Amino acid sequence: MAGYVGVFVSDPWLQSQFTQVELRRLKSHFNAMKRENGGLMLADLPSKMARIKHVGENLTEQERESFLRDSYKSLEEDVDFELFLQIYLKIQAHAAARMGNTAKSSSAFVKSATSTLLHTISESEKASYVAHINSYLADDEFLKKYLPIDPSTNDLFEVSKDGVLICKLINVAVPGTIDERAINMKRMLNPWERNENHTLCLNSAKAIGCTLVNIGTQDFIEGRRHLVLGVISQIIKIQLLADLNLKKTPQLLELVDDNKDAEELMSLPPEKILLRWMNFQLKKAKYEKIVTNFSSDIKDAEAYAHLLNVLAPEYINPTTLTVKDHLERAKFVLEHAGRMGCKRYLTAKDIVEGSPNLNLAFVAHIFQHRNGLSTQTKQISFLEISPDEAQMSREERAFRFWINSLGNSSYIDNVFEDLRNGWLLLETLDKVSPGIVNWKIATKPPIKMPFRKVENCNQVVKIGKQLKFSLVNIAGNDIVQGNKKLILAYLWQLMRCNMLQLLKNLRFHSNGKEITDADILEWSNSKVRNSGSKSRMASFKDKSLSDGIFFLELLSAVHPRAVNWSLVTKGETEEQKKMNATYIISIARKLGCSIFLLPEDLIEVNQKMMLTLTASIMYWHLKQPMEDQISISDSDSSSVDTISTSTLDDTASECSMDDNSNR
C-alpha cells in the first residue's frame, strides 16, 4: 500500500457510506465533469450522471432532472464533491426504489437504510403517527401550542422543522435519552439553533437504535416528508417494542419451556418475539395457521379475530368469524379492539391491504395493553444480572448501535448472534479500513456450510492482528461460537481503531503519524488547562470523572456557548452526577458527536466509554474550520501537532483483550 492516498471527506457519515475504491471512482467522475464544464452546477448533473453506473442505467435524463427539481429549490447551485456524493446516494436510492428493490423486510418500519424509502408517503401511516404524537405529547408544555396536529395537512413536517418535536418524541420512546436542558426551545429559533436541535435529535436517534442513512439536518429543515416520516416511524417502533424483552416483561418466559429456549428468546429481535407471542395466543384459540409476518398472513383478519377472542373474550362478536368479506371482518376486529381500548394505528383498509408498519404497531399496542400472559413468572437464574454482566450488556448495546450506524447491508439486533458468521464484521472492518478485506475468500450469507463461517471469522481475526489489536488466545471459531467476552473485546478495539483512524485522517500536518490514547488524554487536559481551569484527567479510569465537571469544562473549552453553567450541579450525589452525565451526553450530541454511551458509563467511569467520548469531542473540534476553532493558544496547538509516532498500544491503554477477559 505504499504511496496509497485515500480520498478524504470531511463529513464522517458521508465518508462511512463509501469504500475508498468507490470514492476514488466517483472523485474521478466528478473531476472530469468539472473539467468539461469549467465548473459544475446542479443543472449539469442530469446529463453528466448518465455515465455513472446504476444512476445512469436505471433512470432517464428526464427522470434525474425531475428528481433534482423536486429535491432542490434551484438548479443554479454550485456542486462541490460532498454535495455530489449526497446527490449520488439519493439518486441511487431513488433508482433502486423505481426498480422495486426496497421491500427487504415484511415486518420492519424502516429497517434498512432510510434512503431506500419511496419518495411518496403513506397518508395512512402519516395519520397514525400523527395520532400517536397527539396522544403521547398532548401534555407537553412547549408543544401544546402546536398540538393536536391535523393529520390531513402537512403540519407534521412544518412542526418538525425546528427539531423540538423529534427530540421530545425520542424521550417518549426511550425516557431520559435527551436532557431537555440541551434543547433550544423558544418560539423563533435562528438557523444555528435549529441546526443544533436537528444534530441533537439525529445523533440521539442513532443512539437509541435508529438506522439513519442518507439523512442530514438539512432534510429536516427543508421538511423532506419521506425522510422525516421514516425517522418518526423508527422512533415510534422503538417505543412500541420496548417491553418485548425478558427484563421488562419476565412473563414472556411463559412462551418457552426451559433455560435453553429462554436464552434463544432473549437473542431474538422484538418483532420476532411479538410474532412468537401472537402465535402462542393463537394456539390457545385453536387457530391452525402460523403467522410469520405482519402483512400477508393477517390480511383476512382471521388471526386478529382469534387473538382478540383469547385476550378479551368478554367482547366477543360471533359475527366476526362468520362474515365472508375481509373488510367487514376487519371492521369487526377494530370494534373489538376499541372496546379493549386498543383502537389505534390502523384502519380496516390497512388490515386488508397488509400494511406491515401499521399492523406491527397495532399488535405491539395490543401487547402493551393486554398480553394475556400469566402474572406468575418462572424464575430463571441467568436473568439475575451481576454488575459485570450489566456493563457487558451496556457495551453490547453501544457496539450494536455503532455498527448499525455505519449503514452495513444488514441491521443487527444482537452482536453475539448476528455477527457469528463473520460477514458483518468484515463489512465493518472495510468501513474502518477501506480495502483491508479480501472479499474473494469471504462468503456472503446465507451461509449453509459451518466451515465457511469459520473462514470469514478467521479473516476477521487475521485483519485484527494486522490492525495491531490485542488478540490473545482468540480464533475465528470463538466468534462463530458466540464467545461474549471475546466478541466484546474485539468490537471495542475495532470501535477504538475507527475513532483513531478518523482522528489521524484529520491531521494533515502530522504527516500521517498515528494518534494514541495518550495523545487524546493530553489534548483534553491541554484544552481544559488553556481555558483557565485547574481540572485534570489523570487517565480514562480516573474516578474523579464521575461528577462530570471535567467533561463539561472540556465541552465549554471547545465551544464556549455549549454549556449553560447555571444548569450544572456540583456532582456530589448520585442524582447530581446523573443530571450532569445526561447533560454532557446531550451537549456532545448537540455539537455533532456521534456517541453511544449511557449516563451510567460516565457515573461508573467506564474507561472504554470515557476514551470514546473524549475522542469524539476531539474529532468534532479538529474537523471544524480553523477560523471556527476558538481560543487555540500556541501551547494548545503544540499538544495537537506533536502526535506520537508509536503504533496503537492496547497494553498502555489498559483496554486490552486480557483486561476484558479478566474483569
XYZ file of C-alpha atoms in Angstrom:
663
model
C 0.000 0.000 0.000
C 2.994 2.286 -0.289
C 2.111 5.611 -1.833
C -1.631 4.975 -1.354
C -3.579 8.205 -0.906
C -7.223 7.951 0.163
C -9.986 10.372 -0.775
C -10.835 12.371 2.345
C -14.387 13.565 3.030
C -14.877 15.914 5.988
C -18.356 14.614 6.850
C -17.725 11.345 8.787
C -21.156 9.969 7.979
C -20.650 10.599 4.269
C -17.169 9.047 4.461
C -18.711 5.931 6.009
C -21.057 5.356 3.058
C -18.282 4.532 0.578
C -15.177 2.412 0.311
C -12.022 4.224 -0.796
C -12.293 2.458 -4.163
C -15.778 3.912 -4.663
C -14.663 7.364 -3.535
C -11.755 7.380 -5.966
C -14.044 6.293 -8.819
C -16.623 8.972 -8.001
C -13.939 11.605 -7.492
C -12.640 10.803 -10.970
C -16.130 11.231 -12.450
C -16.612 14.483 -10.534
C -13.279 15.965 -11.660
C -13.969 15.024 -15.283
C -17.374 16.745 -15.160
C -15.857 19.894 -13.694
C -13.100 19.993 -16.307
C -15.571 19.602 -19.152
C -17.785 22.436 -17.908
C -15.252 24.681 -16.213
C -17.351 24.239 -13.067
C -20.385 22.204 -12.073
C -23.946 23.182 -11.160
C -26.977 21.078 -10.216
C -28.460 21.768 -13.660
C -25.493 19.962 -15.276
C -25.948 16.707 -13.355
C -28.946 15.079 -15.105
C -26.975 14.721 -18.334
C -23.498 14.299 -16.844
C -24.517 11.490 -14.462
C -25.592 9.293 -17.380
C -22.068 7.829 -17.401
C -22.273 6.624 -13.787
C -23.311 3.023 -13.203
C -26.737 2.407 -11.559
C -27.647 6.091 -11.687
C -27.175 6.290 -15.462
C -28.559 2.862 -16.282
C -31.774 2.878 -14.271
C -33.061 6.444 -14.737
C -33.518 8.569 -17.828
C -32.090 12.066 -18.001
C -35.619 13.466 -17.647
C -36.215 11.361 -14.529
C -32.949 12.548 -12.980
C -33.811 16.165 -13.751
C -37.325 15.777 -12.313
C -35.903 14.263 -9.137
C -33.426 17.122 -8.676
C -36.112 19.753 -9.257
C -38.262 18.099 -6.576
C -35.339 17.934 -4.160
C -33.727 21.373 -4.565
C -35.195 24.857 -4.837
C -32.775 25.958 -7.543
C -30.634 24.047 -10.007
C -28.244 27.005 -10.337
C -26.397 25.975 -7.162
C -22.704 25.110 -7.467
C -21.804 21.495 -6.686
C -18.783 20.546 -4.601
C -17.633 16.950 -4.148
C -19.550 16.323 -0.910
C -22.814 17.640 -2.376
C -22.127 15.468 -5.429
C -21.806 12.414 -3.153
C -25.060 13.275 -1.355
C -26.887 13.630 -4.668
C -25.366 10.381 -5.943
C -26.653 8.480 -2.887
C -30.121 9.975 -3.130
C -30.495 9.383 -6.859
C -29.151 5.851 -6.462
C -31.774 5.199 -3.738
C -34.460 6.730 -5.965
C -33.377 4.474 -8.839
C -33.497 1.433 -6.549
C -36.999 2.408 -5.433
C -38.111 2.734 -9.060
C -36.705 -0.733 -9.763
C -38.705 -2.193 -6.868
C -35.746 -3.082 -4.639
C -36.987 -1.505 -1.451
C -39.123 -4.190 0.143
C -36.402 -6.064 2.008
C -38.396 -6.883 5.141
C -42.018 -7.793 5.597
C -42.185 -6.664 9.203
C -39.976 -3.622 9.583
C -40.866 0.013 9.982
C -37.692 1.246 8.295
C -35.139 -1.445 8.968
C -32.864 -0.906 6.034
C -31.294 2.395 5.090
C -33.879 5.130 5.332
C -32.806 6.384 1.929
C -34.473 3.396 0.283
C -37.932 4.686 1.121
C -40.092 5.694 -1.778
C -40.445 9.420 -2.188
C -44.200 9.090 -1.896
C -45.539 8.667 1.617
C -48.436 6.672 3.009
C -51.156 9.042 4.158
C -52.499 6.277 6.379
C -49.129 5.888 8.111
C -48.799 9.645 8.486
C -52.255 9.823 10.088
C -51.356 7.008 12.520
C -48.079 8.593 13.573
C -49.779 11.969 13.997
C -52.380 10.324 16.249
C -49.553 8.758 18.268
C -47.794 12.121 18.648
C -51.019 13.901 19.569
C -51.670 11.294 22.260
C -48.224 10.971 23.850
C -47.140 14.629 23.648
C -50.513 16.237 24.372
C -49.436 17.405 27.836
C -46.051 18.787 26.796
C -45.857 22.398 27.939
C -43.820 23.634 24.972
C -45.633 21.691 22.224
C -49.209 22.306 23.360
C -49.404 25.416 21.194
C -48.779 23.202 18.122
C -50.879 20.179 19.132
C -53.071 18.487 18.153
C -51.665 18.252 14.637
C -54.200 17.849 11.828
C -53.306 14.578 10.013
C -54.959 15.744 6.788
C -52.378 18.527 6.363
C -48.582 18.695 6.170
C -48.411 20.382 9.577
C -46.415 17.436 10.977
C -43.485 18.320 8.726
C -43.768 22.032 9.480
C -43.791 21.450 13.247
C -40.788 19.108 12.868
C -38.674 21.799 11.220
C -37.292 23.218 14.489
C -36.267 19.790 15.828
C -38.070 20.061 19.174
C -40.876 17.626 18.310
C -38.465 14.847 17.246
C -36.332 15.358 20.377
C -39.430 15.094 22.570
C -40.614 12.002 20.693
C -37.237 10.313 21.284
C -37.649 10.922 25.007
C -41.112 9.346 24.914
C -39.661 6.277 23.180
C -36.629 5.943 25.486
C -37.071 8.220 28.513
C -34.010 10.204 29.534
C -32.170 9.887 26.209
C -32.040 13.672 25.711
C -31.557 16.136 28.529
C -34.223 18.707 27.705
C -31.953 21.412 29.097
C -29.902 20.939 25.931
C -32.823 21.511 23.525
C -33.183 25.011 22.093
C -36.793 25.824 22.941
C -38.253 29.183 22.083
C -40.876 30.346 19.639
C -38.460 31.666 16.996
C -35.173 29.824 16.500
C -32.350 31.172 14.378
C -30.816 28.796 11.762
C -27.887 27.949 14.048
C -30.195 26.950 16.938
C -32.440 24.941 14.615
C -29.448 23.093 13.185
C -28.251 22.269 16.719
C -31.641 20.721 17.553
C -31.576 18.570 14.436
C -27.989 17.489 15.107
C -29.034 16.549 18.647
C -32.071 14.585 17.503
C -30.229 12.718 14.723
C -27.345 11.671 16.979
C -29.813 10.724 19.734
C -31.957 8.725 17.296
C -28.877 6.729 16.286
C -28.095 6.233 19.976
C -31.457 4.520 20.607
C -31.136 2.201 17.607
C -32.477 4.060 14.566
C -30.716 3.500 11.249
C -30.243 6.890 9.613
C -28.524 6.556 6.265
C -28.639 9.441 3.790
C -30.333 11.780 6.278
C -28.901 15.085 7.456
C -30.079 18.174 9.300
C -30.971 19.888 6.033
C -33.598 17.229 5.309
C -35.459 18.228 8.480
C -35.033 21.938 7.882
C -36.473 21.561 4.376
C -39.211 19.233 5.636
C -38.489 16.351 3.248
C -41.544 14.337 4.068
C -40.449 10.767 3.281
C -37.256 11.168 5.319
C -38.917 12.874 8.300
C -41.655 10.231 8.353
C -39.035 7.483 8.122
C -37.287 8.761 11.250
C -40.554 9.229 13.155
C -41.688 5.706 12.254
C -38.475 4.176 13.611
C -38.733 6.123 16.868
C -42.359 5.060 17.387
C -41.440 1.470 16.583
C -38.730 1.511 19.267
C -41.256 2.831 21.796
C -43.926 0.249 20.942
C -41.497 -2.683 21.083
C -39.718 -1.534 24.247
C -41.453 -4.069 26.512
C -40.714 -7.077 24.305
C -37.790 -8.427 26.292
C -37.417 -10.561 29.393
C -36.061 -7.707 31.526
C -39.151 -5.554 31.010
C -41.670 -8.418 30.722
C -40.412 -11.552 32.511
C -43.856 -13.093 31.877
C -42.572 -13.820 28.351
C -40.896 -16.875 29.891
C -44.310 -18.489 29.525
C -43.527 -18.782 25.805
C -40.616 -21.195 26.416
C -40.061 -24.498 28.184
C -36.539 -24.334 29.586
C -33.400 -22.224 30.088
C -32.031 -23.014 26.637
C -35.212 -21.827 24.941
C -35.228 -18.742 27.152
C -31.682 -17.827 26.081
C -32.751 -18.217 22.456
C -35.771 -15.991 23.119
C -33.553 -13.300 24.633
C -31.469 -13.179 21.460
C -34.453 -12.633 19.146
C -35.327 -9.193 17.772
C -38.513 -7.662 19.267
C -40.564 -8.255 16.101
C -39.804 -11.993 16.256
C -40.754 -12.124 19.939
C -44.020 -10.352 19.112
C -44.787 -12.938 16.418
C -43.960 -15.769 18.816
C -46.295 -14.253 21.432
C -49.063 -13.849 18.854
C -48.769 -17.487 17.730
C -48.664 -18.613 21.387
C -52.024 -16.923 21.977
C -53.469 -18.134 18.653
C -52.615 -21.714 19.618
C -54.923 -21.322 22.629
C -57.686 -20.341 20.197
C -57.063 -23.491 18.096
C -56.075 -21.308 15.133
C -54.222 -23.679 12.836
C -52.145 -21.288 10.721
C -48.770 -19.889 11.806
C -48.420 -16.112 11.455
C -44.962 -15.372 10.041
C -45.339 -11.681 9.155
C -47.412 -8.582 9.776
C -48.572 -8.319 6.195
C -49.943 -11.136 4.027
C -50.643 -13.511 6.933
C -53.158 -11.183 8.580
C -54.912 -9.680 5.516
C -58.087 -11.729 6.037
C -58.293 -10.521 9.707
C -58.975 -14.087 10.937
C -55.815 -14.198 13.049
C -56.803 -10.896 14.665
C -60.304 -12.161 15.416
C -58.945 -15.263 17.181
C -56.266 -13.279 19.013
C -58.731 -10.760 20.445
C -61.202 -13.519 21.369
C -58.487 -15.108 23.528
C -57.291 -11.848 25.096
C -60.702 -10.220 25.651
C -63.429 -12.879 25.463
C -65.875 -10.530 27.179
C -66.151 -8.534 23.954
C -66.605 -11.428 21.500
C -68.838 -10.772 18.494
C -69.860 -14.146 16.931
C -70.365 -12.445 13.567
C -66.648 -11.644 13.235
C -65.633 -15.178 12.241
C -68.730 -15.978 10.179
C -68.641 -12.951 7.884
C -67.067 -13.715 4.495
C -65.941 -10.246 3.437
C -62.432 -9.479 4.718
C -63.045 -5.749 5.033
C -66.185 -6.326 7.099
C -64.315 -8.767 9.350
C -61.522 -6.209 9.792
C -64.128 -3.629 10.871
C -65.494 -6.047 13.489
C -61.931 -6.681 14.698
C -61.325 -2.966 15.206
C -64.633 -2.616 17.064
C -63.479 -5.426 19.377
C -60.093 -3.728 19.832
C -61.825 -0.419 20.513
C -63.826 -1.949 23.348
C -60.487 -3.162 24.775
C -59.075 0.360 24.476
C -56.736 -0.591 21.604
C -58.230 1.034 18.508
C -55.139 2.836 17.331
C -52.665 2.888 14.427
C -54.678 1.387 11.596
C -57.979 1.178 9.737
C -59.827 -1.831 8.365
C -58.402 -0.965 4.953
C -54.833 -1.071 6.354
C -55.502 -4.595 7.629
C -56.762 -5.994 4.327
C -54.012 -4.196 2.395
C -51.427 -5.743 4.732
C -49.585 -2.573 5.779
C -46.596 -4.093 7.673
C -45.719 -0.933 9.600
C -49.215 -0.252 10.892
C -50.055 -3.887 11.637
C -46.845 -4.235 13.627
C -47.777 -1.095 15.570
C -51.296 -2.419 16.178
C -50.139 -5.799 17.524
C -47.471 -4.143 19.697
C -50.124 -1.815 21.110
C -52.348 -4.810 21.944
C -49.383 -6.492 23.667
C -48.703 -3.376 25.744
C -52.364 -3.109 26.748
C -53.201 -6.763 27.400
C -50.641 -9.500 26.778
C -52.635 -12.369 28.290
C -49.567 -13.847 29.981
C -49.526 -15.305 33.469
C -48.744 -12.996 36.367
C -46.824 -15.890 37.943
C -43.367 -15.653 36.404
C -40.881 -18.503 36.284
C -37.560 -17.806 37.943
C -34.579 -18.490 35.707
C -31.149 -17.975 37.208
C -29.450 -16.257 34.260
C -31.962 -13.401 34.437
C -30.282 -12.264 37.662
C -27.662 -9.853 36.328
C -24.368 -9.156 38.099
C -22.660 -5.728 37.846
C -20.150 -7.148 35.321
C -22.973 -8.554 33.208
C -24.805 -5.225 33.350
C -21.699 -3.483 31.987
C -21.341 -6.139 29.285
C -24.975 -5.528 28.327
C -24.368 -1.767 28.033
C -21.240 -2.353 25.946
C -23.114 -4.764 23.652
C -25.762 -2.083 23.159
C -23.191 0.614 22.380
C -21.292 -1.553 19.866
C -24.542 -2.742 18.241
C -25.846 0.775 17.671
C -22.424 1.918 16.434
C -22.269 -0.900 13.868
C -25.848 -0.197 12.754
C -24.985 3.487 12.303
C -22.368 2.586 9.677
C -25.017 1.545 7.151
C -23.952 -2.079 6.601
C -26.018 -4.427 4.450
C -27.989 -5.814 7.411
C -29.324 -4.468 10.691
C -28.196 -6.353 13.795
C -30.319 -6.952 16.879
C -27.741 -8.832 18.952
C -23.981 -8.721 18.392
C -23.446 -12.138 19.954
C -25.818 -13.800 17.476
C -25.824 -11.628 14.363
C -22.024 -11.367 13.960
C -21.272 -15.068 14.251
C -20.989 -15.714 10.510
C -18.297 -13.024 10.210
C -19.816 -11.205 7.222
C -20.984 -8.055 9.016
C -17.690 -7.891 10.899
C -15.886 -7.938 7.543
C -18.184 -5.166 6.261
C -17.439 -3.104 9.368
C -13.695 -3.680 9.009
C -13.931 -2.492 5.399
C -15.647 0.698 6.582
C -12.981 1.293 9.244
C -10.034 0.456 6.965
C -11.149 0.533 3.305
C -9.584 -2.150 1.127
C -8.316 -4.286 4.004
C -10.784 -7.157 3.428
C -10.069 -9.856 0.842
C -13.601 -10.332 -0.458
C -12.502 -13.115 -2.826
C -12.157 -15.519 0.096
C -15.230 -14.283 2.022
C -18.633 -15.993 1.892
C -21.795 -13.897 1.826
C -24.910 -15.001 3.775
C -26.906 -17.115 3.749
C -24.107 -19.499 4.682
C -25.091 -23.162 4.840
C -21.707 -24.768 5.499
C -20.336 -24.042 9.007
C -16.695 -24.032 7.900
C -17.430 -21.011 5.656
C -18.447 -19.050 8.749
C -15.187 -20.062 10.408
C -13.263 -18.925 7.302
C -14.947 -15.499 7.468
C -14.184 -15.187 11.176
C -10.593 -16.353 10.698
C -10.140 -13.452 8.282
C -11.710 -11.141 10.887
C -9.082 -12.251 13.429
C -6.266 -12.011 10.873
C -7.237 -8.436 9.967
C -7.491 -7.564 13.661
C -3.869 -8.634 14.076
C -2.915 -6.518 11.043
C -4.536 -3.567 12.801
C -2.478 -4.420 15.904
C -5.420 -5.471 18.060
C -4.538 -7.407 21.193
C -5.997 -10.834 20.350
C -4.739 -13.254 22.966
C -5.931 -16.847 22.529
C -8.686 -15.973 20.071
C -9.562 -17.801 16.861
C -12.318 -17.415 14.303
C -14.254 -20.281 15.854
C -14.608 -18.285 19.112
C -16.669 -15.718 17.208
C -18.699 -18.443 15.471
C -19.434 -19.975 18.883
C -20.619 -16.588 20.209
C -17.998 -16.142 22.972
C -19.339 -12.943 24.524
C -16.195 -11.613 26.215
C -14.017 -12.180 23.184
C -16.550 -10.597 20.822
C -16.921 -7.517 23.058
C -13.147 -7.181 23.367
C -12.740 -7.355 19.581
C -15.540 -4.838 18.968
C -14.079 -2.401 21.471
C -10.726 -2.428 19.707
C -12.468 -2.073 16.335
C -14.534 0.906 17.514
C -11.443 2.498 19.049
C -9.432 1.878 15.881
C -12.163 3.603 13.855
C -12.034 6.702 16.045
C -8.235 6.868 15.987
C -8.270 6.431 12.209
C -10.743 9.307 11.829
C -8.515 11.485 14.003
C -5.444 10.506 12.006
C -7.215 11.441 8.768
C -7.793 14.956 10.114
C -4.171 15.622 10.949
C -2.928 16.774 7.553
C 0.078 18.474 9.088
C 1.042 15.426 11.194
C 2.267 13.553 8.085
C 0.100 10.538 8.814
C 1.530 9.849 12.278
C -0.603 7.637 14.479
C -2.700 9.116 17.288
C -2.659 7.210 20.554
C -4.772 7.196 23.703
C -2.051 9.275 25.390
C -2.389 11.963 22.696
C -6.147 12.157 23.269
C -5.612 12.398 27.022
C -3.020 15.162 26.623
C -5.194 17.066 24.149
C -8.182 17.092 26.509
C -6.101 18.184 29.507
C -4.449 20.891 27.415
C -7.803 22.248 26.195
C -9.197 22.427 29.724
C -5.972 23.910 31.141
C -5.855 26.625 28.480
C -9.456 27.574 29.209
C -8.319 28.643 32.672
C -9.482 25.608 34.655
C -7.363 23.558 37.028
C -9.320 20.350 36.360
C -7.314 17.446 35.045
C -7.992 13.859 33.938
C -5.270 11.512 35.214
C -6.445 8.629 32.987
C -9.601 7.362 31.335
C -10.422 5.460 34.521
C -9.906 8.450 36.840
C -12.745 8.120 39.391
C -12.924 11.896 39.790
C -14.541 11.982 36.343
C -17.778 10.597 37.795
C -19.074 14.084 38.712
C -18.922 15.139 35.061
C -17.257 18.500 35.719
C -14.141 17.778 33.646
C -16.161 16.889 30.533
C -18.373 19.934 30.950
C -15.240 22.089 31.097
C -13.856 20.311 28.027
C -17.080 20.940 26.082
C -17.014 24.564 27.177
C -13.367 24.849 26.103
C -14.049 23.620 22.560
C -17.284 25.624 22.248
C -17.754 28.364 24.876
C -21.508 28.678 24.251
C -22.140 24.930 24.566
C -22.621 24.703 28.346
C -25.102 26.684 30.402
C -23.289 26.618 33.724
C -26.393 27.677 35.642
C -27.806 24.211 34.852
C -24.752 22.292 36.099
C -24.814 20.608 39.518
C -21.891 20.077 41.896
C -21.948 16.357 41.105
C -21.779 15.345 44.748
C -24.766 12.996 44.999
C -25.743 10.167 42.670
C -28.690 12.204 41.422
C -26.476 15.229 40.707
C -23.944 13.028 38.906
C -26.703 11.589 36.730
C -28.017 15.069 35.888
C -24.538 16.160 34.804
C -23.967 12.931 32.851
C -27.192 13.245 30.817
C -26.397 16.912 30.152
C -22.857 16.059 28.942
C -24.109 13.390 26.537
C -26.811 15.665 25.112
C -24.457 18.635 24.707
C -21.883 16.457 22.929
C -24.539 15.102 20.558
C -25.872 18.612 20.018
C -22.431 19.742 18.845
C -22.222 16.810 16.421
C -20.584 13.949 18.326
C -21.948 10.522 17.390
C -21.672 8.693 20.723
C -23.407 5.624 22.122
C -22.655 5.658 25.842
C -25.197 5.902 28.678
C -25.152 8.130 31.788
C -24.210 5.066 33.845
C -20.987 4.747 31.845
C -19.976 8.249 32.922
C -21.023 7.818 36.544
C -19.209 4.479 36.862
C -16.243 5.772 34.802
C -16.228 3.028 32.188
C -12.770 3.730 30.770
C -13.678 2.494 27.295
C -16.578 4.909 27.044
C -14.512 7.717 28.605
C -11.982 7.323 25.808
C -14.725 7.172 23.175
C -16.389 10.337 24.482
C -13.118 12.274 24.688
C -12.010 11.157 21.219
C -15.415 12.103 19.775
C -15.166 15.606 21.202
C -11.602 15.903 19.910
C -12.676 14.708 16.459
C -15.555 17.185 16.321
C -13.300 20.065 17.357
C -10.442 19.293 14.981
C -12.669 18.941 11.927
C -14.058 22.452 12.388
C -12.592 25.077 10.012
C -9.572 26.722 11.615
C -11.295 30.101 11.793
C -14.071 28.479 13.845
C -11.762 26.862 16.356
C -11.897 29.155 19.303
C -9.028 30.318 21.506
C -6.309 27.919 20.351
C -3.143 29.054 22.048
C 0.399 28.251 20.948
C 0.848 25.729 23.712
C -2.500 24.163 22.980
C -1.796 23.675 19.298
C 1.601 22.185 20.030
C -0.043 19.410 22.025
C -2.101 18.518 18.971
C 0.680 18.801 16.430
C 3.190 16.745 18.372
C 1.451 13.465 17.625
C 3.192 10.365 18.892
C 4.768 8.143 16.251
C 4.051 4.990 18.227
C 1.521 2.472 16.966
C -1.680 1.575 18.800
C -0.661 0.144 22.141
C -3.530 -1.726 23.780
C -1.472 -2.605 26.826
C -0.750 1.063 27.508
C -4.378 1.964 27.037
C -5.356 -0.644 29.642
C -8.233 -1.746 27.411
C -6.705 -4.923 26.034
C -8.156 -8.341 25.453
C -6.546 -9.612 28.654
C -8.092 -6.805 30.699
C -11.514 -7.505 29.207
C -11.240 -11.217 29.856
C -10.112 -10.881 33.468
C -12.637 -8.378 34.756
